[in-house]
XYZ file of C-alpha atoms in Angstrom:
512
model
C -202.398 236.495 108.443
C -199.469 235.580 106.550
C -199.676 231.758 106.773
C -203.825 231.909 105.571
C -203.021 234.495 103.395
C -199.646 231.809 101.419
C -202.229 228.631 102.268
C -204.474 230.390 99.763
C -202.501 230.978 96.738
C -201.926 227.584 97.021
C -205.280 225.726 98.492
C -207.379 228.851 96.300
C -210.803 228.709 98.974
C -213.568 226.379 96.217
C -215.508 223.019 96.527
C -212.744 221.000 96.547
C -210.699 222.402 98.622
C -213.087 224.016 101.319
C -212.613 220.913 103.456
C -209.552 220.855 103.575
C -208.942 224.327 105.119
C -211.417 224.076 107.305
C -209.366 221.390 107.863
C -206.160 222.572 108.340
C -208.355 226.085 110.732
C -209.276 223.606 113.472
C -205.962 221.277 113.201
C -203.988 224.236 113.749
C -206.120 225.236 116.841
C -206.123 221.946 118.071
C -202.343 221.755 117.447
C -201.991 224.906 119.594
C -204.250 224.394 122.774
C -202.859 221.285 122.888
C -199.271 223.331 123.822
C -200.878 225.317 125.975
C -202.824 222.757 128.104
C -199.543 220.989 128.713
C -198.131 224.203 130.449
C -201.846 225.742 132.256
C -202.359 225.225 135.868
C -203.870 227.382 137.948
C -200.578 229.243 138.962
C -199.347 229.556 134.591
C -202.260 230.528 132.285
C -202.346 233.556 133.072
C -198.689 234.916 132.567
C -199.273 232.425 129.752
C -201.578 233.330 127.712
C -201.119 237.148 127.795
C -197.405 236.528 127.571
C -198.385 234.601 124.240
C -201.206 237.610 123.044
C -198.734 240.295 123.192
C -195.666 238.342 121.298
C -198.490 236.446 119.104
C -199.228 240.777 118.538
C -194.963 241.541 117.508
C -194.876 239.212 115.707
C -197.611 239.426 113.662
C -196.845 242.875 112.537
C -193.707 242.152 111.249
C -194.441 238.400 109.313
C -197.447 240.055 107.569
C -195.551 244.053 107.770
C -192.323 242.473 106.054
C -192.760 238.299 105.291
C -190.062 238.017 107.826
C -189.648 234.043 109.515
C -189.907 233.782 113.937
C -186.872 231.247 113.500
C -183.966 230.612 115.576
C -182.111 232.775 114.217
C -184.292 235.952 113.943
C -185.334 235.620 117.930
C -180.781 235.862 118.284
C -180.780 238.280 116.001
C -183.885 240.545 117.690
C -182.215 239.535 121.110
C -178.434 241.377 119.528
C -179.888 244.884 118.466
C -179.537 247.765 120.111
C -182.213 250.306 120.370
C -181.830 252.615 118.773
C -182.228 250.221 115.760
C -185.674 248.757 117.196
C -186.298 252.239 117.036
C -185.816 252.619 113.518
C -188.361 249.544 113.201
C -191.533 251.410 115.042
C -193.257 253.079 113.843
C -197.402 253.781 114.336
C -199.336 250.837 113.113
C -196.916 248.653 115.132
C -198.385 249.949 117.957
C -201.429 249.498 116.400
C -200.874 245.642 115.379
C -199.841 245.579 119.995
C -202.680 248.126 121.014
C -205.675 245.292 119.686
C -204.399 242.479 118.864
C -202.190 242.087 122.061
C -203.077 244.629 125.143
C -206.419 244.533 124.614
C -207.104 240.319 124.949
C -204.440 240.486 127.485
C -206.888 243.295 129.143
C -210.177 240.577 128.943
C -207.639 237.907 129.437
C -206.312 239.609 133.113
C -210.321 240.307 133.874
C -211.749 236.726 133.205
C -212.163 235.134 136.210
C -211.198 231.388 136.035
C -212.843 228.853 138.682
C -210.700 226.131 139.701
C -211.019 222.931 140.693
C -208.527 220.939 143.664
C -204.915 220.128 142.032
C -205.957 215.995 141.051
C -209.461 216.975 139.580
C -207.523 219.334 137.905
C -205.182 217.019 137.106
C -207.802 214.151 135.806
C -208.981 217.804 133.348
C -205.994 217.762 132.289
C -205.428 214.407 131.040
C -208.744 214.507 129.550
C -208.432 217.001 126.883
C -205.121 215.740 126.235
C -206.814 213.189 125.307
C -209.001 215.326 123.003
C -207.149 216.871 121.742
C -205.103 214.103 120.417
C -208.212 212.850 119.176
C -208.678 215.358 117.067
C -205.667 215.916 115.638
C -205.299 212.622 114.599
C -208.316 212.059 113.545
C -208.051 215.175 111.392
C -204.549 214.294 109.688
C -206.254 210.772 108.838
C -209.658 211.878 107.481
C -207.056 214.340 104.421
C -203.866 212.363 104.352
C -203.549 212.414 102.108
C -203.572 216.354 101.191
C -201.802 216.515 104.441
C -198.522 214.516 102.635
C -198.313 216.500 99.422
C -199.106 220.057 102.009
C -196.148 218.963 104.314
C -192.759 217.274 101.196
C -194.333 220.107 98.491
C -195.160 223.010 100.925
C -192.409 223.018 104.223
C -192.326 226.993 103.984
C -195.461 227.604 105.019
C -195.352 225.783 108.927
C -192.422 228.947 108.799
C -195.568 231.139 109.049
C -198.058 229.416 111.324
C -198.287 232.108 114.641
C -197.784 230.822 117.288
C -196.661 227.856 117.034
C -193.763 228.707 115.480
C -192.710 231.067 117.348
C -192.785 229.171 120.098
C -191.158 226.781 118.235
C -188.441 228.835 117.415
C -187.893 230.201 120.759
C -187.677 226.635 122.246
C -185.302 225.779 120.144
C -183.155 228.796 120.761
C -183.942 228.793 124.005
C -182.176 225.129 124.742
C -179.326 225.775 122.147
C -178.469 228.412 124.212
C -178.504 227.268 127.456
C -177.735 223.790 126.828
C -174.185 225.643 125.741
C -173.534 225.280 129.354
C -170.424 227.190 131.191
C -168.682 227.749 128.252
C -165.695 226.696 127.402
C -163.442 229.364 124.124
C -160.773 226.200 122.904
C -157.428 228.149 121.026
C -157.328 227.272 117.363
C -154.128 228.629 115.483
C -151.979 228.491 118.863
C -148.741 227.349 116.476
C -149.518 230.975 114.042
C -146.159 233.020 112.534
C -145.863 235.117 110.200
C -143.210 233.694 107.739
C -141.486 237.444 106.114
C -139.129 237.848 103.693
C -136.632 239.897 104.558
C -136.457 244.087 103.677
C -140.406 243.094 103.548
C -142.381 246.448 103.971
C -145.521 245.669 107.157
C -148.761 245.223 106.066
C -151.999 247.287 106.849
C -155.225 245.573 106.123
C -158.858 247.663 106.609
C -161.445 244.855 106.449
C -164.864 247.210 105.195
C -167.656 244.835 107.099
C -170.812 246.182 105.541
C -174.803 246.017 105.994
C -177.712 244.735 104.127
C -175.611 245.372 100.514
C -176.831 243.153 97.375
C -174.856 242.933 94.504
C -176.967 243.239 92.318
C -177.703 247.425 93.601
C -173.282 247.677 92.852
C -172.289 249.816 89.373
C -169.761 247.658 89.275
C -171.520 244.930 89.481
C -173.650 245.560 85.687
C -175.969 248.187 87.393
C -178.055 250.314 85.916
C -177.560 253.221 88.311
C -173.814 254.453 89.500
C -173.683 253.538 92.647
C -170.370 253.011 92.744
C -168.882 256.273 90.997
C -165.876 257.259 92.790
C -164.913 253.316 93.180
C -164.732 252.442 89.188
C -161.539 254.841 89.142
C -159.473 252.965 91.968
C -158.634 250.098 90.440
C -161.034 247.830 92.345
C -161.225 243.987 92.548
C -164.830 243.340 91.907
C -166.361 239.702 93.282
C -169.614 239.432 92.267
C -170.500 236.441 92.603
C -169.983 235.974 96.445
C -172.993 234.484 98.491
C -173.224 234.351 102.275
C -173.220 232.831 105.044
C -176.727 233.473 107.083
C -178.860 235.767 106.644
C -178.136 238.248 109.364
C -175.644 239.786 110.995
C -175.886 237.669 114.156
C -175.367 234.118 111.813
C -173.141 236.016 109.264
C -170.429 237.788 110.660
C -169.617 235.281 113.320
C -169.285 233.034 110.650
C -167.350 234.538 108.099
C -164.238 234.875 111.065
C -164.955 231.490 111.810
C -162.706 228.576 110.737
C -166.254 226.581 110.119
C -167.746 226.963 106.700
C -170.682 227.332 106.062
C -172.157 224.045 106.189
C -170.148 222.728 109.027
C -170.782 226.314 111.463
C -173.153 226.474 114.395
C -174.161 228.300 116.872
C -172.248 226.554 118.896
C -169.160 226.157 117.272
C -168.854 229.225 117.210
C -168.709 230.699 120.276
C -166.279 227.238 121.313
C -164.378 228.606 119.509
C -161.193 230.874 118.561
C -161.790 232.735 114.852
C -159.293 234.131 112.507
C -158.561 237.683 114.594
C -157.446 235.190 117.440
C -155.011 233.757 115.162
C -154.411 236.383 113.925
C -152.872 237.495 117.252
C -151.112 234.138 118.397
C -148.480 235.772 116.015
C -147.939 238.768 118.481
C -146.349 239.969 115.092
C -149.948 242.030 114.525
C -152.105 244.903 116.086
C -156.031 244.240 116.133
C -158.519 246.364 116.074
C -161.836 246.606 115.824
C -164.168 249.905 115.346
C -168.132 248.755 115.159
C -171.075 251.335 113.846
C -173.356 248.971 114.021
C -175.121 247.342 117.218
C -171.525 244.923 118.253
C -169.169 242.603 117.024
C -171.297 239.792 117.502
C -168.937 237.882 119.617
C -165.853 237.823 117.457
C -163.395 240.440 118.945
C -164.064 239.993 122.195
C -160.672 239.565 122.706
C -159.123 241.696 120.495
C -159.098 245.881 120.580
C -162.165 247.568 120.404
C -164.444 250.664 120.006
C -167.927 251.005 119.948
C -168.114 253.796 118.095
C -172.438 254.143 117.321
C -172.580 257.133 120.226
C -170.912 260.812 120.437
C -168.403 259.988 122.662
C -166.272 258.338 120.218
C -167.303 259.183 116.324
C -166.954 263.335 115.289
C -169.206 262.454 112.496
C -172.777 262.229 114.296
C -175.729 264.774 113.718
C -179.539 264.180 114.385
C -179.641 260.737 115.611
C -177.063 259.649 113.668
C -173.914 258.581 113.888
C -171.819 258.364 110.187
C -170.044 255.494 108.879
C -167.163 257.698 107.675
C -166.549 258.404 111.572
C -164.402 255.186 112.265
C -161.800 256.813 109.741
C -160.854 259.558 112.129
C -158.339 259.015 114.343
C -156.864 255.600 112.720
C -153.846 258.176 111.484
C -152.460 258.195 115.038
C -153.246 254.337 115.797
C -151.462 252.911 113.002
C -148.242 255.545 113.785
C -148.944 254.074 117.496
C -148.081 250.501 115.929
C -144.479 251.829 114.872
C -144.743 249.402 112.100
C -146.031 246.199 112.776
C -148.764 245.027 110.675
C -152.130 246.054 111.298
C -155.982 244.699 110.435
C -158.386 247.221 111.587
C -162.236 245.677 110.866
C -164.560 249.049 110.514
C -168.444 247.061 110.946
C -170.750 249.810 109.505
C -173.970 250.906 109.828
C -174.214 250.338 105.779
C -177.982 249.607 104.510
C -179.594 248.746 107.382
C -183.471 248.629 106.721
C -186.070 250.096 106.837
C -185.150 253.104 107.363
C -182.677 253.396 104.161
C -183.562 257.110 104.581
C -181.789 257.616 107.229
C -178.008 256.361 106.411
C -176.630 258.923 104.719
C -176.280 262.441 104.339
C -177.994 264.411 102.315
C -175.929 265.126 100.569
C -176.225 262.406 99.072
C -179.635 261.695 97.791
C -178.542 261.841 94.310
C -181.992 259.505 93.734
C -185.186 260.584 94.111
C -188.593 260.009 95.526
C -186.974 259.269 97.997
C -189.135 256.686 100.940
C -189.112 258.521 104.486
C -190.633 255.468 106.355
C -189.928 252.362 107.692
C -193.504 250.844 106.757
C -191.841 249.911 103.159
C -194.929 248.128 102.329
C -196.508 252.032 102.412
C -193.683 253.203 99.962
C -193.430 252.529 95.668
C -190.404 249.938 94.538
C -189.175 253.595 93.151
C -189.235 255.191 96.291
C -187.583 252.350 98.626
C -184.538 251.760 95.829
C -183.540 254.958 95.630
C -182.623 255.538 99.541
C -180.954 251.618 99.390
C -179.990 252.562 96.982
C -178.354 256.263 98.180
C -176.809 254.730 101.037
C -174.636 252.341 98.603
C -173.550 256.304 96.763
C -172.864 256.841 100.198
C -171.405 253.675 100.803
C -169.185 254.645 98.019
C -167.844 257.361 99.899
C -166.996 255.865 102.686
C -164.556 253.122 100.372
C -163.157 255.266 98.990
C -161.942 257.415 102.130
C -161.354 254.867 102.905
C -159.050 253.973 100.285
C -157.749 257.757 100.328
C -156.292 257.132 104.295
C -154.430 253.410 103.236
C -152.343 255.333 99.941
C -150.702 257.948 102.285
C -149.201 255.053 103.881
C -147.696 252.961 99.865
C -144.229 253.421 100.883
C -144.040 252.431 104.140
C -146.845 249.914 103.813
C -147.955 247.267 101.710
C -151.673 248.073 102.450
C -155.060 246.703 100.790
C -158.858 246.936 101.991
C -161.122 244.454 101.615
C -165.383 245.416 101.617
C -167.812 241.921 102.420
C -170.867 242.946 102.833
C -172.858 240.423 106.400
C -175.991 239.684 103.865
C -177.955 241.211 101.830
C -181.693 242.489 101.849
C -185.496 242.111 100.583
C -186.508 245.304 98.800
C -190.429 244.247 98.278
C -190.060 241.553 95.870
C -192.653 239.137 96.461
C -193.466 240.714 99.446
C -191.118 240.654 100.657
C -188.888 243.228 103.070
C -185.611 242.720 104.381
C -183.553 239.634 105.774
C -183.852 236.890 108.061
C -185.845 235.081 106.813
C -184.198 230.630 106.592
C -181.316 230.318 104.001
C -182.819 228.181 102.189
C -185.622 229.422 101.444
C -184.230 232.369 101.735
C -184.375 234.338 97.458
C -181.156 235.227 95.597
C -181.313 238.601 97.056
C -180.823 238.310 100.987
C -177.673 236.030 100.479
C -175.859 237.476 96.840
C -173.645 240.102 98.426
C -170.774 242.743 97.621
C -167.744 242.325 97.839
C -164.197 243.788 96.712
C -160.781 244.372 97.371
C -158.124 247.214 96.901
C -154.118 246.855 96.777
C -151.901 249.096 96.560
C -148.985 248.274 94.098
C -146.363 245.826 96.454
C -148.923 244.327 97.978
C -150.095 243.402 95.084
C -146.550 242.172 93.528
C -147.412 239.178 95.896
C -149.769 237.667 94.319
C -150.475 236.720 90.699
C -154.023 239.167 90.509
C -154.309 237.987 86.408
C -155.315 234.192 87.578
C -157.874 235.315 89.709
C -161.179 233.691 88.960
C -162.804 236.472 90.684
C -167.116 235.638 88.219
C -166.809 232.386 89.742
C -168.996 231.725 92.595
C -167.295 232.501 96.238
C -168.679 232.605 99.588
C -167.346 234.229 103.100
C -166.494 230.545 103.976
C -162.880 232.159 102.109
C -162.084 234.807 104.228
C -160.419 232.672 107.087
C -157.035 231.467 105.099
C -157.027 234.870 102.008
C -156.445 236.945 106.080
C -153.592 234.762 106.800
C -152.338 234.232 103.784
C -152.056 238.224 102.930
C -150.235 238.546 106.096
C -148.259 236.104 105.283
C -148.940 233.955 108.340
C -148.219 230.112 108.758
C -150.925 227.906 111.468
C -151.980 223.997 110.342
C -155.382 225.515 110.478
C -154.374 227.393 107.462
C -156.605 225.770 104.460
C -155.513 225.816 100.642
C -158.208 225.005 99.330
C -160.256 228.114 100.705
C -157.889 230.758 100.046
C -158.982 233.086 96.969
C -154.987 233.968 95.864
C -153.870 230.159 96.494
C -154.532 230.267 92.565
C -152.164 232.421 91.513
C -150.034 232.453 94.986
C -146.305 233.218 93.990
C -144.909 231.673 97.602
C -146.958 228.610 98.631
C -147.527 228.396 101.844
């Protein structure tokens, strides 16, 4: 539906376009038939067709409902999603899609008898079918070459919405890149890392909050019409209104932002085969690192540092009605800090934040300031105001969570230099142009999915290390700067440090 709906916007159904539109239908049918025929046999035909309609029914649901694209990044994100997040997406509409477009056709396929000839005759018949399908494809493209040349050149994003062809391609690409990785040998990085400190310098505590799906234009700190950050505006925040993400999903952005590779050079393979900034900091042997997670997981970033899962009642004391709140990650940090006995400390808090589509579940009732709210995961059934209200209430709760984090750090101001960095993983679409959630291929993703919330707080002793007045906060920044800026915050000297990607370098008093 999504493909033809978008195609008809470009090529309206009229006398001029009718034959070209019919050729598109024929071309998609023959391409799909060619792929299926290629892998069909007496042992694979029925299982393959059943799997095809089941998966395609779910692909159709998400594409038609949220306007998402099922590419390899989305497949990776889906496979890394936990059960709780999956349940947030479940709806009656999804069940109906699965029943009528998935299970019912699958049952019909299962019950339909297929007569097979000998293996030799089957092979001959298959070659004939493949040749015929190729001939039809070639003839169709030849007869409408000019329209197709224009179609492919000017409307590339449309191909991402072909179901099942594009998800089949994406699954193949995901399988190739994953399985072709072979045995994963992680390349050491920054083993020469050491901390250069002045005599009498205070130890440091840095809390890095990795946000979830928080777009920049919904923070009142960035000029948003609603007061969504009333507490943070009183805290002397250093705000970065023009920061862009490395990806459009958690699975893509989180490993990328901690990686030594910038967005242009990063890939999944490189990410899993190379240590990240947490490893470099750990190599100093002078920094205690703790990752607390109230999201699905760290996406491989925290595999070699202390890790605690807070999306369960076991660790999180702030859980109720099936939801574990972000503020639960702050409980017990005092004990952890005291146990480090004056060492430098980096604490990463991975938020549930504004994880959609059930935004109304992301905050306690006390933070429901903007009403009425969308109280369903079927966002298309809600008004734009209701969706924005629920989303903004979740930001209001993040405002409170970050303020509480700052208050915790203030307690250690006499004995530590303290700082908090907040950086969302990606943004979020809230129904603009019929697009919801996130995860679109980066080149076609709207600004809402890549323009992210980012800010920083420091106590006075920490601020004195930098000439922050020289910091151009309005400049266009990206998550590429996190790796090297963290090294600078902890005064780490290493060959992998790149001053060009250090946000503090402009006002750096102590050049590394």
